[in-house]
Amino acid sequence: MSTSPTSLDMALALLREGRLVDAEQVMMRELQTVEEKYGSGSPEWASVQCDLGNVLLNADQPARAVECYRAACSGPAPQDPEARKDRLTYQMNLGMVLASIGRLDEAESELRANVGERLAFYGREHAGYAFGLEPLAEVLLRRGDLRAARESVEEAIQNFWHNGHERIAAALALRARIVTAAGGGEPAFVALEQLPDEIVEGVALAVLSRAGEHPETDGAVLSLLAEAMEARLGPDHQTTLNALSMLANVGGNGDGADRVAAIRKVLASYRRQGRAEEALMAGLGLAMAQCDTGDLDGALRTYAEALDWARSLGRADLVAQVLRNWGLALSEADRPAEAEQRLREALSDAERSGDQELLGRVRIALGLFLQHQNRLAEARQVVEAGLGALDAAHPDALVGRSHLGAIMEGRSCGCGDLPAVVAEAFKEFVLSRLPQDLLADLGVDIEDGDFAVSVELRREPTEDELDQLNRVIQSATAEFRRRLTTR
């Protein structure tokens, strides 16, 4: 028998559609309903506060999520054991999100308190106690207290090992980061041969999911992970390939040669396994890496090989993708005649493919090339056609729209105009979600890579309208930050 979706289910579904404001409004209505029924501070109210915090966190609004988690932890500790367990979770969430936004002093305080309360509730041998040690060790690592971080994570590992708990994978991954940060040559990944495959894969997944949080050690940790996974699982195991792919994305230890070498390993594995489409995508990644390291000749050779692979698959969409990227590389290499030939061939294959998004992207690429060649009339026609095939929020559409403005002004480049286009889209996003008579003006500027918003009211807002205004602006800021940095 099916059950009706909860408010949280509906809010998360709206988030997946990019409807951040609507998702938040669903949870705000649920919070009001629960408060009226059970009262502020009740376990039921605290649960919805946590759910609202989760929604805000998933909407890239961690500072507001902090306040929800803090509210969920407010008031006297509940007497009911289940409600007390929930309170421990809310407090751990609070500490972890505080850490995620750099408020490390507060995070450590909350997590130390959480560990103490977990010890009192569960006892030292219970896995529920170790669940608090792991995030505390993460914060201590970020604060540079490697000795204390190591002590916390080792205690967590021993606890999870004793309990046979699968969470040991994440703890081992954290230990590897701490050991690598400390230096000294100590092995980062140990005793993997004693663990079942699924736990070993979990260690890798835990490392990969946190890539980017410690950029100073990411390259070293990922390199060691790739070596460990190849030794334990083999060179063609997907976990090994995932580690190599992430290493390539991060860039290794800052040496472009490491990135190229990692992609070559992935490419060789896919070709050994006969995974032609994945090999093609790896080949495109290799060509981009070669461009980034200045090896344009090598990149052009790779694109030529990739085109043969794509044609052998009989997929017009893949052929168009290769030709588009190859054309852009030729343009970068200052070979405009060849670049235009490849881009026009890409357009022909994109039209045959029936993939409207790909067609839009190819048209935008060709249009920008023509613009940079100062062929503005042709460029305008192609860019406008490309925009017609793309969603307005698509990153390529934003780039195309910024260049279209320059074309209409008679300029051969609009590469610096994207922030203005995103700011205008931000303004439209906010105005469409507020009462039409509320604002006299909304100013949106981009300063130092972020949004500066000024509001001029037409009339005095109600308290609910003011709350709505604040929520919409915060949601728009979270949504469009991603668009501002996406090319």
CSV table of C-alpha atoms in Angstrom, one decimal:
chain,number,residue,atom,x,y,z
A,1,MET,CA,0.0,0.0,0.0
A,2,SER,CA,1.5,3.3,-1.0
A,3,THR,CA,1.7,6.2,1.4
A,4,SER,CA,1.3,9.9,0.7
A,5,PRO,CA,4.6,11.8,0.3
A,6,THR,CA,5.7,13.8,3.3
A,7,SER,CA,6.3,17.6,3.2
A,8,LEU,CA,10.0,16.8,3.2
A,9,ASP,CA,9.6,14.5,0.2
A,10,MET,CA,7.8,17.2,-1.7
A,11,ALA,CA,10.4,19.8,-0.7
A,12,LEU,CA,13.3,17.6,-1.9
A,13,ALA,CA,11.5,16.9,-5.2
A,14,LEU,CA,11.1,20.7,-5.7
A,15,LEU,CA,14.8,21.1,-5.0
A,16,ARG,CA,15.7,18.6,-7.6
A,17,GLU,CA,13.7,20.7,-10.1
A,18,GLY,CA,15.6,23.8,-9.0
A,19,ARG,CA,12.6,25.4,-7.3
A,20,LEU,CA,14.3,26.5,-4.1
A,21,VAL,CA,11.8,29.1,-2.9
A,22,ASP,CA,8.9,26.7,-3.4
A,23,ALA,CA,10.7,23.9,-1.5
A,24,GLU,CA,11.3,26.2,1.4
A,25,GLN,CA,7.7,27.4,1.5
A,26,VAL,CA,6.5,23.8,1.7
A,27,MET,CA,8.6,23.3,4.8
A,28,MET,CA,7.6,26.6,6.4
A,29,ARG,CA,3.9,25.6,6.1
A,30,GLU,CA,4.7,22.3,7.7
A,31,LEU,CA,6.6,24.0,10.5
A,32,GLN,CA,3.6,26.3,11.2
A,33,THR,CA,1.2,23.4,11.2
A,34,VAL,CA,3.3,21.3,13.6
A,35,GLU,CA,3.9,24.3,15.9
A,36,GLU,CA,0.1,24.9,16.1
A,37,LYS,CA,-0.5,21.3,16.9
A,38,TYR,CA,2.3,20.4,19.2
A,39,GLY,CA,3.9,23.7,20.3
A,40,SER,CA,7.2,25.3,19.8
A,41,GLY,CA,10.1,23.3,21.3
A,42,SER,CA,8.2,20.0,21.1
A,43,PRO,CA,10.1,17.0,19.7
A,44,GLU,CA,7.8,17.1,16.6
A,45,TRP,CA,8.6,20.8,16.1
A,46,ALA,CA,12.3,20.1,16.5
A,47,SER,CA,12.1,17.3,13.9
A,48,VAL,CA,10.6,19.7,11.3
A,49,GLN,CA,13.2,22.3,12.1
A,50,CYS,CA,15.9,19.7,11.3
A,51,ASP,CA,14.1,18.9,8.0
A,52,LEU,CA,13.9,22.5,7.1
A,53,GLY,CA,17.6,22.8,7.9
A,54,ASN,CA,18.3,19.9,5.6
A,55,VAL,CA,16.3,21.5,2.8
A,56,LEU,CA,18.2,24.8,3.2
A,57,LEU,CA,21.5,23.0,3.3
A,58,ASN,CA,20.7,21.2,0.0
A,59,ALA,CA,19.7,24.6,-1.4
A,60,ASP,CA,23.2,26.0,-0.6
A,61,GLN,CA,22.1,28.1,2.3
A,62,PRO,CA,24.1,26.6,5.2
A,63,ALA,CA,24.0,29.7,7.4
A,64,ARG,CA,20.2,29.6,7.5
A,65,ALA,CA,20.4,25.8,8.1
A,66,VAL,CA,22.5,26.5,11.1
A,67,GLU,CA,19.7,28.5,12.7
A,68,CYS,CA,17.3,25.6,12.1
A,69,TYR,CA,19.5,23.0,13.6
A,70,ARG,CA,20.2,25.4,16.6
A,71,ALA,CA,16.5,25.8,17.1
A,72,ALA,CA,16.0,22.0,17.0
A,73,CYS,CA,18.6,21.7,19.8
A,74,SER,CA,17.0,24.4,21.9
A,75,GLY,CA,15.2,24.0,25.2
A,76,PRO,CA,15.6,21.3,27.9
A,77,ALA,CA,16.9,17.9,26.9
A,78,PRO,CA,13.9,15.6,26.2
A,79,GLN,CA,13.3,12.7,28.6
A,80,ASP,CA,12.0,10.3,25.9
A,81,PRO,CA,15.0,8.1,24.7
A,82,GLU,CA,14.1,8.3,21.1
A,83,ALA,CA,13.6,12.1,21.2
A,84,ARG,CA,17.0,12.4,23.0
A,85,LYS,CA,18.7,10.3,20.2
A,86,ASP,CA,17.2,12.7,17.7
A,87,ARG,CA,18.5,15.7,19.7
A,88,LEU,CA,22.0,14.1,19.4
A,89,THR,CA,21.6,14.0,15.7
A,90,TYR,CA,20.5,17.6,15.4
A,91,GLN,CA,23.4,18.7,17.5
A,92,MET,CA,25.9,16.8,15.4
A,93,ASN,CA,24.3,18.3,12.2
A,94,LEU,CA,24.7,21.7,13.8
A,95,GLY,CA,28.4,21.2,14.5
A,96,MET,CA,29.1,19.8,11.0
A,97,VAL,CA,27.4,22.6,9.2
A,98,LEU,CA,29.1,25.2,11.3
A,99,ALA,CA,32.4,23.6,10.2
A,100,SER,CA,31.3,23.6,6.6
A,101,ILE,CA,31.0,27.4,6.7
A,102,GLY,CA,34.3,27.9,8.5
A,103,ARG,CA,32.9,28.6,12.0
A,104,LEU,CA,35.4,26.1,13.4
A,105,ASP,CA,35.4,27.4,17.1
A,106,GLU,CA,31.7,27.0,17.4
A,107,ALA,CA,31.8,23.7,15.5
A,108,GLU,CA,34.4,22.2,17.8
A,109,SER,CA,32.4,23.4,20.9
A,110,GLU,CA,29.2,21.8,19.6
A,111,LEU,CA,30.9,18.6,18.6
A,112,ARG,CA,32.8,18.1,21.8
A,113,ALA,CA,29.5,18.6,23.7
A,114,ASN,CA,27.9,16.1,21.4
A,115,VAL,CA,30.6,13.5,22.0
A,116,GLY,CA,30.2,14.0,25.8
A,117,GLU,CA,26.4,13.5,25.5
A,118,ARG,CA,26.8,10.5,23.3
A,119,LEU,CA,29.2,8.9,25.8
A,120,ALA,CA,26.6,9.5,28.6
A,121,PHE,CA,23.7,8.1,26.5
A,122,TYR,CA,25.3,5.2,24.6
A,123,GLY,CA,28.5,4.2,26.5
A,124,ARG,CA,32.0,4.1,25.1
A,125,GLU,CA,31.6,0.7,23.4
A,126,HIS,CA,28.5,1.6,21.4
A,127,ALA,CA,28.8,2.7,17.8
A,128,GLY,CA,26.5,5.6,18.5
A,129,TYR,CA,29.3,7.1,20.5
A,130,ALA,CA,31.8,6.7,17.7
A,131,PHE,CA,29.5,8.6,15.3
A,132,GLY,CA,30.3,11.7,17.2
A,133,LEU,CA,34.1,11.2,17.2
A,134,GLU,CA,34.4,11.2,13.5
A,135,PRO,CA,33.1,14.7,12.7
A,136,LEU,CA,35.0,16.0,15.7
A,137,ALA,CA,38.2,14.6,14.2
A,138,GLU,CA,37.4,16.3,10.9
A,139,VAL,CA,37.1,19.7,12.6
A,140,LEU,CA,40.3,19.1,14.5
A,141,LEU,CA,42.0,18.3,11.2
A,142,ARG,CA,40.8,21.5,9.7
A,143,ARG,CA,42.0,23.5,12.7
A,144,GLY,CA,45.5,21.9,12.4
A,145,ASP,CA,45.4,19.9,15.6
A,146,LEU,CA,46.6,16.7,14.0
A,147,ARG,CA,47.4,14.9,17.2
A,148,ALA,CA,43.9,15.3,18.7
A,149,ALA,CA,42.4,14.6,15.3
A,150,ARG,CA,44.3,11.4,15.1
A,151,GLU,CA,43.3,10.3,18.6
A,152,SER,CA,39.6,10.9,17.8
A,153,VAL,CA,39.6,9.0,14.5
A,154,GLU,CA,41.6,6.1,15.8
A,155,GLU,CA,39.1,5.7,18.7
A,156,ALA,CA,36.3,5.8,16.1
A,157,ILE,CA,38.0,3.2,14.0
A,158,GLN,CA,38.6,0.8,16.9
A,159,ASN,CA,34.9,1.2,17.9
A,160,PHE,CA,33.5,0.6,14.4
A,161,TRP,CA,35.9,-2.4,14.0
A,162,HIS,CA,34.8,-3.9,17.3
A,163,ASN,CA,31.1,-3.4,16.3
A,164,GLY,CA,31.6,-4.6,12.7
A,165,HIS,CA,30.1,-1.3,11.6
A,166,GLU,CA,30.3,-0.3,8.0
A,167,ARG,CA,31.0,3.3,9.0
A,168,ILE,CA,34.6,2.2,9.5
A,169,ALA,CA,35.0,3.0,5.8
A,170,ALA,CA,34.5,6.7,6.3
A,171,ALA,CA,36.7,6.7,9.4
A,172,LEU,CA,39.5,5.0,7.5
A,173,ALA,CA,39.2,7.6,4.8
A,174,LEU,CA,39.4,10.4,7.3
A,175,ARG,CA,42.4,8.8,8.9
A,176,ALA,CA,44.2,8.7,5.5
A,177,ARG,CA,43.7,12.5,5.2
A,178,ILE,CA,45.0,13.1,8.7
A,179,VAL,CA,48.1,10.9,8.1
A,180,THR,CA,48.8,12.6,4.8
A,181,ALA,CA,48.5,16.0,6.3
A,182,ALA,CA,51.0,15.1,9.0
A,183,GLY,CA,53.6,13.9,6.5
A,184,GLY,CA,56.4,11.7,7.5
A,185,GLY,CA,55.8,8.9,5.0
A,186,GLU,CA,53.4,6.8,7.1
A,187,PRO,CA,51.1,4.7,4.9
A,188,ALA,CA,47.8,6.4,4.5
A,189,PHE,CA,45.7,3.3,3.6
A,190,VAL,CA,46.4,0.3,5.7
A,191,ALA,CA,44.9,-3.2,6.4
A,192,LEU,CA,42.8,-3.0,3.2
A,193,GLU,CA,43.5,-6.7,2.6
A,194,GLN,CA,41.6,-7.5,5.8
A,195,LEU,CA,38.4,-5.7,4.7
A,196,PRO,CA,35.7,-7.0,2.3
A,197,ASP,CA,35.5,-5.4,-1.1
A,198,GLU,CA,32.4,-3.4,-0.3
A,199,ILE,CA,34.2,-1.7,2.7
A,200,VAL,CA,37.2,-1.0,0.6
A,201,GLU,CA,35.0,0.6,-2.0
A,202,GLY,CA,33.4,2.5,0.8
A,203,VAL,CA,36.8,3.9,1.8
A,204,ALA,CA,37.3,5.1,-1.7
A,205,LEU,CA,33.8,6.6,-1.9
A,206,ALA,CA,34.3,8.5,1.3
A,207,VAL,CA,37.6,10.0,0.1
A,208,LEU,CA,36.1,10.9,-3.3
A,209,SER,CA,33.0,12.5,-1.8
A,210,ARG,CA,35.2,14.9,0.3
A,211,ALA,CA,37.5,15.9,-2.5
A,212,GLY,CA,37.8,19.7,-2.7
A,213,GLU,CA,37.4,20.2,1.0
A,214,HIS,CA,41.2,20.0,1.7
A,215,PRO,CA,42.8,21.3,-1.5
A,216,GLU,CA,46.2,21.4,0.0
A,217,THR,CA,46.3,17.6,0.4
A,218,ASP,CA,43.7,16.4,-2.2
A,219,GLY,CA,46.3,15.6,-4.9
A,220,ALA,CA,48.5,13.5,-2.5
A,221,VAL,CA,45.5,11.7,-0.9
A,222,LEU,CA,43.9,10.9,-4.3
A,223,SER,CA,47.2,9.7,-5.7
A,224,LEU,CA,47.7,7.4,-2.8
A,225,LEU,CA,44.1,6.2,-3.0
A,226,ALA,CA,44.4,5.4,-6.7
A,227,GLU,CA,47.6,3.3,-6.0
A,228,ALA,CA,45.9,1.5,-3.1
A,229,MET,CA,42.7,0.7,-5.1
A,230,GLU,CA,44.8,-0.6,-8.0
A,231,ALA,CA,46.8,-2.8,-5.7
A,232,ARG,CA,43.7,-4.1,-3.8
A,233,LEU,CA,41.0,-4.2,-6.5
A,234,GLY,CA,42.9,-4.1,-9.8
A,235,PRO,CA,43.5,-1.6,-12.5
A,236,ASP,CA,40.2,-2.1,-14.3
A,237,HIS,CA,37.9,-2.0,-11.2
A,238,GLN,CA,35.5,0.9,-11.4
A,239,THR,CA,36.6,2.2,-8.0
A,240,THR,CA,40.2,2.4,-9.2
A,241,LEU,CA,39.0,4.3,-12.3
A,242,ASN,CA,36.8,6.6,-10.2
A,243,ALA,CA,39.9,7.5,-8.1
A,244,LEU,CA,42.0,8.1,-11.1
A,245,SER,CA,39.2,10.3,-12.7
A,246,MET,CA,39.0,12.4,-9.5
A,247,LEU,CA,42.7,12.7,-9.4
A,248,ALA,CA,42.6,14.0,-13.0
A,249,ASN,CA,39.8,16.5,-12.1
A,250,VAL,CA,41.7,17.8,-9.1
A,251,GLY,CA,44.9,18.0,-11.0
A,252,GLY,CA,47.2,15.8,-9.0
A,253,ASN,CA,49.9,17.5,-7.0
A,254,GLY,CA,49.8,20.6,-9.3
A,255,ASP,CA,51.7,18.9,-12.1
A,256,GLY,CA,49.7,18.7,-15.3
A,257,ALA,CA,51.7,15.6,-16.2
A,258,ASP,CA,50.1,13.8,-13.3
A,259,ARG,CA,46.6,14.7,-14.6
A,260,VAL,CA,47.4,13.5,-18.1
A,261,ALA,CA,48.9,10.3,-16.8
A,262,ALA,CA,45.8,9.5,-14.7
A,263,ILE,CA,43.5,10.0,-17.7
A,264,ARG,CA,45.7,7.8,-19.9
A,265,LYS,CA,45.3,5.0,-17.3
A,266,VAL,CA,41.5,5.4,-17.4
A,267,LEU,CA,41.5,5.5,-21.2
A,268,ALA,CA,43.6,2.4,-21.4
A,269,SER,CA,41.3,0.5,-19.0
A,270,TYR,CA,38.2,1.4,-20.9
A,271,ARG,CA,39.7,0.4,-24.2
A,272,ARG,CA,40.9,-2.9,-22.7
A,273,GLN,CA,37.3,-3.6,-21.5
A,274,GLY,CA,35.7,-2.6,-24.8
A,275,ARG,CA,33.8,0.2,-23.2
A,276,ALA,CA,33.9,2.4,-26.3
A,277,GLU,CA,31.7,5.3,-25.2
A,278,GLU,CA,33.5,5.7,-21.8
A,279,ALA,CA,36.8,5.5,-23.7
A,280,LEU,CA,35.6,8.3,-26.0
A,281,MET,CA,34.7,10.5,-23.0
A,282,ALA,CA,38.1,9.8,-21.4
A,283,GLY,CA,39.7,10.7,-24.7
A,284,LEU,CA,37.9,14.1,-24.7
A,285,GLY,CA,39.1,14.6,-21.1
A,286,LEU,CA,42.7,13.8,-22.1
A,287,ALA,CA,42.5,16.3,-25.0
A,288,MET,CA,41.3,19.0,-22.6
A,289,ALA,CA,44.1,18.2,-20.1
A,290,GLN,CA,46.6,18.4,-22.9
A,291,CYS,CA,45.3,21.8,-23.9
A,292,ASP,CA,45.6,22.9,-20.2
A,293,THR,CA,49.2,21.9,-20.0
A,294,GLY,CA,50.1,23.7,-23.3
A,295,ASP,CA,50.3,20.5,-25.4
A,296,LEU,CA,48.0,21.8,-28.2
A,297,ASP,CA,49.6,19.5,-30.8
A,298,GLY,CA,49.0,16.5,-28.6
A,299,ALA,CA,45.4,17.6,-27.9
A,300,LEU,CA,44.7,18.0,-31.6
A,301,ARG,CA,46.0,14.5,-32.3
A,302,THR,CA,43.8,13.1,-29.5
A,303,TYR,CA,40.8,14.9,-31.0
A,304,ALA,CA,41.5,13.3,-34.4
A,305,GLU,CA,41.7,9.9,-32.8
A,306,ALA,CA,38.5,10.6,-30.8
A,307,LEU,CA,36.7,11.5,-34.0
A,308,ASP,CA,37.5,8.1,-35.5
A,309,TRP,CA,36.2,6.4,-32.3
A,310,ALA,CA,33.0,8.4,-32.3
A,311,ARG,CA,32.3,7.7,-36.0
A,312,SER,CA,32.9,4.0,-35.3
A,313,LEU,CA,30.1,4.1,-32.8
A,314,GLY,CA,27.7,5.5,-35.4
A,315,ARG,CA,26.4,8.2,-33.0
A,316,ALA,CA,25.9,11.6,-34.5
A,317,ASP,CA,25.7,13.2,-31.1
A,318,LEU,CA,29.1,11.9,-30.0
A,319,VAL,CA,30.6,12.9,-33.4
A,320,ALA,CA,29.2,16.4,-32.9
A,321,GLN,CA,30.6,16.7,-29.4
A,322,VAL,CA,34.1,15.7,-30.5
A,323,LEU,CA,34.0,18.1,-33.5
A,324,ARG,CA,32.8,21.0,-31.3
A,325,ASN,CA,35.6,20.5,-28.8
A,326,TRP,CA,38.1,20.0,-31.6
A,327,GLY,CA,37.0,23.2,-33.3
A,328,LEU,CA,37.4,25.2,-30.0
A,329,ALA,CA,40.9,23.8,-29.6
A,330,LEU,CA,41.8,24.7,-33.2
A,331,SER,CA,40.5,28.2,-32.6
A,332,GLU,CA,42.7,28.4,-29.4
A,333,ALA,CA,45.6,27.3,-31.5
A,334,ASP,CA,45.0,30.2,-33.9
A,335,ARG,CA,44.0,28.0,-36.8
A,336,PRO,CA,40.7,29.7,-37.7
A,337,ALA,CA,40.0,28.0,-41.1
A,338,GLU,CA,40.2,24.5,-39.6
A,339,ALA,CA,38.3,25.6,-36.5
A,340,GLU,CA,35.4,26.9,-38.6
A,341,GLN,CA,35.4,23.7,-40.7
A,342,ARG,CA,35.1,21.5,-37.6
A,343,LEU,CA,32.5,23.6,-35.9
A,344,ARG,CA,30.3,23.6,-39.1
A,345,GLU,CA,30.7,19.8,-39.3
A,346,ALA,CA,29.7,19.6,-35.6
A,347,LEU,CA,26.6,21.7,-36.4
A,348,SER,CA,25.6,19.3,-39.2
A,349,ASP,CA,26.0,16.2,-36.9
A,350,ALA,CA,24.2,17.9,-34.1
A,351,GLU,CA,21.2,18.6,-36.4
A,352,ARG,CA,21.2,15.0,-37.4
A,353,SER,CA,21.4,13.8,-33.8
A,354,GLY,CA,18.0,15.4,-32.7
A,355,ASP,CA,19.6,16.4,-29.4
A,356,GLN,CA,18.3,20.0,-28.9
A,357,GLU,CA,20.7,20.8,-26.0
A,358,LEU,CA,23.7,19.7,-28.0
A,359,LEU,CA,22.5,21.6,-31.0
A,360,GLY,CA,22.2,24.8,-28.9
A,361,ARG,CA,25.7,24.3,-27.5
A,362,VAL,CA,27.2,23.8,-30.9
A,363,ARG,CA,25.5,26.8,-32.3
A,364,ILE,CA,26.7,29.0,-29.4
A,365,ALA,CA,30.2,27.7,-29.9
A,366,LEU,CA,30.1,28.5,-33.7
A,367,GLY,CA,28.5,31.9,-33.1
A,368,LEU,CA,31.1,33.0,-30.6
A,369,PHE,CA,33.8,31.9,-33.0
A,370,LEU,CA,32.3,34.0,-35.7
A,371,GLN,CA,31.9,36.9,-33.4
A,372,HIS,CA,35.6,36.7,-32.5
A,373,GLN,CA,36.3,36.7,-36.2
A,374,ASN,CA,34.4,40.0,-36.4
A,375,ARG,CA,31.7,38.4,-38.6
A,376,LEU,CA,28.9,39.9,-36.5
A,377,ALA,CA,25.9,39.5,-38.8
A,378,GLU,CA,26.5,35.7,-39.1
A,379,ALA,CA,27.4,35.4,-35.4
A,380,ARG,CA,24.1,37.1,-34.4
A,381,GLN,CA,22.0,34.7,-36.5
A,382,VAL,CA,23.8,31.6,-35.1
A,383,VAL,CA,23.8,32.7,-31.5
A,384,GLU,CA,20.1,33.6,-31.6
A,385,ALA,CA,19.3,30.2,-33.0
A,386,GLY,CA,21.4,28.5,-30.3
A,387,LEU,CA,19.6,30.4,-27.5
A,388,GLY,CA,16.3,29.2,-29.0
A,389,ALA,CA,17.4,25.6,-28.4
A,390,LEU,CA,18.6,26.0,-24.8
A,391,ASP,CA,16.9,26.5,-21.5
A,392,ALA,CA,17.4,30.1,-20.3
A,393,ALA,CA,19.3,29.0,-17.3
A,394,HIS,CA,21.7,26.7,-19.2
A,395,PRO,CA,25.3,27.9,-18.6
A,396,ASP,CA,25.9,28.0,-22.4
A,397,ALA,CA,22.8,30.1,-22.8
A,398,LEU,CA,24.0,32.6,-20.3
A,399,VAL,CA,27.4,32.8,-22.1
A,400,GLY,CA,25.6,33.1,-25.4
A,401,ARG,CA,23.3,35.9,-24.2
A,402,SER,CA,26.2,37.9,-22.8
A,403,HIS,CA,27.9,37.7,-26.2
A,404,LEU,CA,24.7,38.5,-28.1
A,405,GLY,CA,24.5,41.8,-26.3
A,406,ALA,CA,28.0,42.6,-27.5
A,407,ILE,CA,27.2,41.5,-31.0
A,408,MET,CA,24.2,43.9,-31.1
A,409,GLU,CA,26.5,46.7,-29.9
A,410,GLY,CA,28.9,45.9,-32.7
A,411,ARG,CA,31.6,44.4,-30.5
A,412,SER,CA,33.7,41.4,-31.5
A,413,CYS,CA,33.8,40.0,-28.0
A,414,GLY,CA,31.5,39.7,-25.0
A,415,CYS,CA,33.6,37.5,-22.8
A,416,GLY,CA,33.4,39.8,-19.9
A,417,ASP,CA,29.6,40.4,-20.0
A,418,LEU,CA,28.4,37.2,-18.3
A,419,PRO,CA,28.1,38.8,-14.8
A,420,ALA,CA,25.7,41.4,-16.1
A,421,VAL,CA,23.6,38.8,-17.8
A,422,VAL,CA,23.4,36.7,-14.6
A,423,ALA,CA,22.6,39.8,-12.5
A,424,GLU,CA,19.7,40.6,-14.8
A,425,ALA,CA,18.4,37.0,-14.6
A,426,PHE,CA,18.8,37.2,-10.8
A,427,LYS,CA,16.6,40.3,-10.8
A,428,GLU,CA,13.9,38.7,-12.9
A,429,PHE,CA,14.0,35.6,-10.6
A,430,VAL,CA,13.3,37.7,-7.5
A,431,LEU,CA,10.7,40.0,-9.0
A,432,SER,CA,8.6,37.1,-10.4
A,433,ARG,CA,8.2,35.6,-6.9
A,434,LEU,CA,7.1,38.7,-5.1
A,435,PRO,CA,3.9,40.8,-5.0
A,436,GLN,CA,4.0,43.1,-8.1
A,437,ASP,CA,3.3,46.3,-6.0
A,438,LEU,CA,5.9,45.6,-3.3
A,439,LEU,CA,9.2,46.9,-4.9
A,440,ALA,CA,9.8,50.2,-6.5
A,441,ASP,CA,13.3,49.0,-7.6
A,442,LEU,CA,15.7,46.1,-7.2
A,443,GLY,CA,19.3,46.7,-7.8
A,444,VAL,CA,21.6,43.7,-8.4
A,445,ASP,CA,25.4,44.1,-8.8
A,446,ILE,CA,28.2,41.6,-8.8
A,447,GLU,CA,31.1,42.6,-6.6
A,448,ASP,CA,34.1,40.3,-5.9
A,449,GLY,CA,32.3,37.4,-7.5
A,450,ASP,CA,29.2,37.6,-5.3
A,451,PHE,CA,25.9,39.4,-5.4
A,452,ALA,CA,25.2,42.8,-3.9
A,453,VAL,CA,21.4,43.5,-3.7
A,454,SER,CA,19.7,46.8,-2.9
A,455,VAL,CA,15.9,47.0,-2.4
A,456,GLU,CA,13.7,50.1,-2.7
A,457,LEU,CA,10.2,49.4,-1.4
A,458,ARG,CA,7.1,50.9,-2.9
A,459,ARG,CA,5.0,50.5,0.3
A,460,GLU,CA,5.4,49.2,3.8
A,461,PRO,CA,5.5,45.4,3.7
A,462,THR,CA,3.7,43.1,6.0
A,463,GLU,CA,5.8,40.9,8.3
A,464,ASP,CA,5.0,37.9,6.1
A,465,GLU,CA,6.0,39.8,2.9
A,466,LEU,CA,9.2,40.9,4.5
A,467,ASP,CA,10.0,37.3,5.4
A,468,GLN,CA,9.2,36.2,1.9
A,469,LEU,CA,11.4,38.9,0.4
A,470,ASN,CA,14.3,37.9,2.6
A,471,ARG,CA,13.8,34.2,1.7
A,472,VAL,CA,13.5,34.8,-2.0
A,473,ILE,CA,16.7,36.9,-2.1
A,474,GLN,CA,18.6,34.3,-0.1
A,475,SER,CA,17.4,31.5,-2.4
A,476,ALA,CA,18.2,33.5,-5.5
A,477,THR,CA,21.7,34.2,-4.2
A,478,ALA,CA,22.3,30.5,-3.6
A,479,GLU,CA,20.9,29.5,-7.0
A,480,PHE,CA,22.7,32.1,-9.1
A,481,ARG,CA,26.1,31.8,-7.4
A,482,ARG,CA,26.3,28.4,-9.2
A,483,ARG,CA,25.4,30.0,-12.5
A,484,LEU,CA,27.9,32.8,-12.1
A,485,THR,CA,30.8,30.4,-11.8
A,486,THR,CA,29.6,27.9,-14.4
A,487,ARG,CA,30.9,28.3,-18.0
